[in-house]
PDB file of C-alpha atoms in Angstrom:
ATOM      1  CA  UNK S   1      18.465  19.524 -12.305  1.00 93.00           C
ATOM      2  CA  UNK S   2      19.238  15.995 -11.121  1.00 97.00           C
ATOM      3  CA  UNK S   3      17.192  12.894 -11.849  1.00 97.00           C
ATOM      4  CA  UNK S   4      17.516   9.298 -10.768  1.00 97.00           C
ATOM      5  CA  UNK S   5      16.538   6.633 -13.242  1.00 95.00           C
ATOM      6  CA  UNK S   6      14.295   3.885 -11.897  1.00 94.00           C
ATOM      7  CA  UNK S   7      14.727   1.319 -14.615  1.00 88.00           C
ATOM      8  CA  UNK S   8      12.065  -1.268 -14.108  1.00 82.00           C
ATOM      9  CA  UNK S   9      12.458  -5.035 -14.297  1.00 82.00           C
ATOM     10  CA  UNK S  10      10.373  -4.992 -17.484  1.00 77.00           C
ATOM     11  CA  UNK S  11      12.608  -2.363 -19.037  1.00 77.00           C
ATOM     12  CA  UNK S  12      15.767  -4.046 -17.855  1.00 75.00           C
ATOM     13  CA  UNK S  13      14.795  -7.460 -19.197  1.00 80.00           C
ATOM     14  CA  UNK S  14      12.960  -6.646 -22.417  1.00 83.00           C
ATOM     15  CA  UNK S  15      13.651  -3.045 -23.452  1.00 83.00           C
ATOM     16  CA  UNK S  16      17.122  -1.970 -22.235  1.00 85.00           C
ATOM     17  CA  UNK S  17      17.411   0.429 -25.165  1.00 89.00           C
ATOM     18  CA  UNK S  18      14.654   2.550 -23.588  1.00 89.00           C
ATOM     19  CA  UNK S  19      16.840   3.246 -20.552  1.00 88.00           C
ATOM     20  CA  UNK S  20      19.750   4.192 -22.794  1.00 91.00           C
ATOM     21  CA  UNK S  21      17.507   6.523 -24.828  1.00 93.00           C
ATOM     22  CA  UNK S  22      16.145   8.115 -21.627  1.00 93.00           C
ATOM     23  CA  UNK S  23      19.631   8.876 -20.345  1.00 94.00           C
ATOM     24  CA  UNK S  24      20.668  10.382 -23.696  1.00 96.00           C
ATOM     25  CA  UNK S  25      17.557  12.560 -23.851  1.00 96.00           C
ATOM     26  CA  UNK S  26      17.769  13.736 -20.255  1.00 97.00           C
ATOM     27  CA  UNK S  27      21.461  14.573 -20.608  1.00 97.00           C
ATOM     28  CA  UNK S  28      20.785  16.466 -23.843  1.00 97.00           C
ATOM     29  CA  UNK S  29      18.244  18.514 -21.881  1.00 97.00           C
ATOM     30  CA  UNK S  30      20.882  19.325 -19.261  1.00 97.00           C
ATOM     31  CA  UNK S  31      19.691  16.896 -16.604  1.00 97.00           C
ATOM     32  CA  UNK S  32      22.318  15.091 -14.547  1.00 97.00           C
ATOM     33  CA  UNK S  33      21.231  11.452 -14.451  1.00 97.00           C
ATOM     34  CA  UNK S  34      22.203   8.823 -11.918  1.00 96.00           C
ATOM     35  CA  UNK S  35      21.224   5.213 -11.428  1.00 94.00           C
ATOM     36  CA  UNK S  36      20.984   4.266  -7.750  1.00 95.00           C
ATOM     37  CA  UNK S  37      22.447   0.822  -7.124  1.00 93.00           C
ATOM     38  CA  UNK S  38      20.410  -2.029  -5.723  1.00 92.00           C
ATOM     39  CA  UNK S  39      17.224  -1.468  -7.681  1.00 91.00           C
ATOM     40  CA  UNK S  40      14.877  -4.370  -8.244  1.00 88.00           C
ATOM     41  CA  UNK S  41      11.251  -4.714  -9.278  1.00 90.00           C
ATOM     42  CA  UNK S  42       8.678  -2.159  -8.049  1.00 95.00           C
ATOM     43  CA  UNK S  43       6.750  -4.987  -6.384  1.00 95.00           C
ATOM     44  CA  UNK S  44       3.681  -4.927  -8.599  1.00 96.00           C
ATOM     45  CA  UNK S  45       3.782  -8.673  -9.445  1.00 95.00           C
ATOM     46  CA  UNK S  46       3.838  -9.458  -5.716  1.00 97.00           C
ATOM     47  CA  UNK S  47       1.105  -6.936  -4.986  1.00 97.00           C
ATOM     48  CA  UNK S  48      -1.147  -8.169  -7.794  1.00 97.00           C
ATOM     49  CA  UNK S  49      -0.692 -11.749  -6.609  1.00 97.00           C
ATOM     50  CA  UNK S  50      -1.866 -10.879  -3.102  1.00 97.00           C
ATOM     51  CA  UNK S  51       1.563 -10.885  -1.439  1.00 98.00           C
ATOM     52  CA  UNK S  52       1.096  -7.474   0.129  1.00 97.00           C
ATOM     53  CA  UNK S  53       3.571  -8.012   2.962  1.00 96.00           C
ATOM     54  CA  UNK S  54       6.308  -8.936   0.521  1.00 97.00           C
ATOM     55  CA  UNK S  55       5.337  -6.025  -1.748  1.00 98.00           C
ATOM     56  CA  UNK S  56       5.577  -3.695   1.255  1.00 98.00           C
ATOM     57  CA  UNK S  57       9.146  -4.859   1.889  1.00 97.00           C
ATOM     58  CA  UNK S  58      10.035  -4.165  -1.757  1.00 97.00           C
ATOM     59  CA  UNK S  59       8.350  -0.755  -1.494  1.00 97.00           C
ATOM     60  CA  UNK S  60      10.284   0.163   1.650  1.00 97.00           C
ATOM     61  CA  UNK S  61      13.552  -0.877   0.022  1.00 96.00           C
ATOM     62  CA  UNK S  62      12.768   1.114  -3.116  1.00 96.00           C
ATOM     63  CA  UNK S  63      11.888   4.218  -1.108  1.00 97.00           C
ATOM     64  CA  UNK S  64      15.194   3.903   0.789  1.00 97.00           C
ATOM     65  CA  UNK S  65      17.139   3.555  -2.474  1.00 97.00           C
ATOM     66  CA  UNK S  66      15.602   6.727  -3.921  1.00 97.00           C
ATOM     67  CA  UNK S  67      15.329   8.722  -0.672  1.00 96.00           C
ATOM     68  CA  UNK S  68      18.016  11.206  -1.671  1.00 95.00           C
ATOM     69  CA  UNK S  69      16.869  11.617  -5.280  1.00 96.00           C
ATOM     70  CA  UNK S  70      15.757  15.063  -6.383  1.00 96.00           C
ATOM     71  CA  UNK S  71      13.526  13.592  -9.120  1.00 97.00           C
ATOM     72  CA  UNK S  72      12.827  10.011 -10.176  1.00 96.00           C
ATOM     73  CA  UNK S  73      12.163   9.144 -13.808  1.00 95.00           C
ATOM     74  CA  UNK S  74      10.348   5.866 -14.508  1.00 94.00           C
ATOM     75  CA  UNK S  75       9.887   4.483 -18.045  1.00 90.00           C
ATOM     76  CA  UNK S  76       6.933   2.297 -17.109  1.00 89.00           C
ATOM     77  CA  UNK S  77       3.491   3.723 -16.421  1.00 91.00           C
ATOM     78  CA  UNK S  78       2.479   0.692 -14.377  1.00 92.00           C
ATOM     79  CA  UNK S  79       5.532   0.948 -12.128  1.00 93.00           C
ATOM     80  CA  UNK S  80       5.037   4.685 -11.708  1.00 95.00           C
ATOM     81  CA  UNK S  81       1.408   4.001 -10.786  1.00 96.00           C
ATOM     82  CA  UNK S  82       2.480   1.341  -8.285  1.00 97.00           C
ATOM     83  CA  UNK S  83       4.846   3.758  -6.553  1.00 96.00           C
ATOM     84  CA  UNK S  84       2.414   6.669  -6.556  1.00 96.00           C
ATOM     85  CA  UNK S  85      -0.841   4.885  -5.751  1.00 97.00           C
ATOM     86  CA  UNK S  86       0.006   1.688  -3.840  1.00 97.00           C
ATOM     87  CA  UNK S  87       3.193   2.484  -1.928  1.00 98.00           C
ATOM     88  CA  UNK S  88       1.450   4.930   0.445  1.00 97.00           C
ATOM     89  CA  UNK S  89      -0.996   2.231   1.520  1.00 97.00           C
ATOM     90  CA  UNK S  90       1.664  -0.451   1.744  1.00 97.00           C
ATOM     91  CA  UNK S  91       3.886   1.788   3.868  1.00 97.00           C
ATOM     92  CA  UNK S  92       1.197   3.529   5.948  1.00 95.00           C
ATOM     93  CA  UNK S  93       2.518   2.005   9.186  1.00 86.00           C
ATOM     94  CA  UNK S  94       6.156   2.925   8.490  1.00 77.00           C
TER      95      UNK S  94
END
């Protein structure tokens, strides 16, 4: 099994040890882990501030970055929620 790690801006800035622990755990379970380059924030701060057009651009970029990923593992429930629940609406015209 292959999984791509979507390390969130929150995790990257405040809890980098969580990403390290995730990689160690996934590898111990036999999962091949990669980290697609070019990741940024999921766009939730923009979305929550009413900047839906800007959040849609972040969403489209994020989807492109992870387009070839078999599975995506996200250490933040809020970012996972943003991708699952808000991206479809933001990208409905794409």
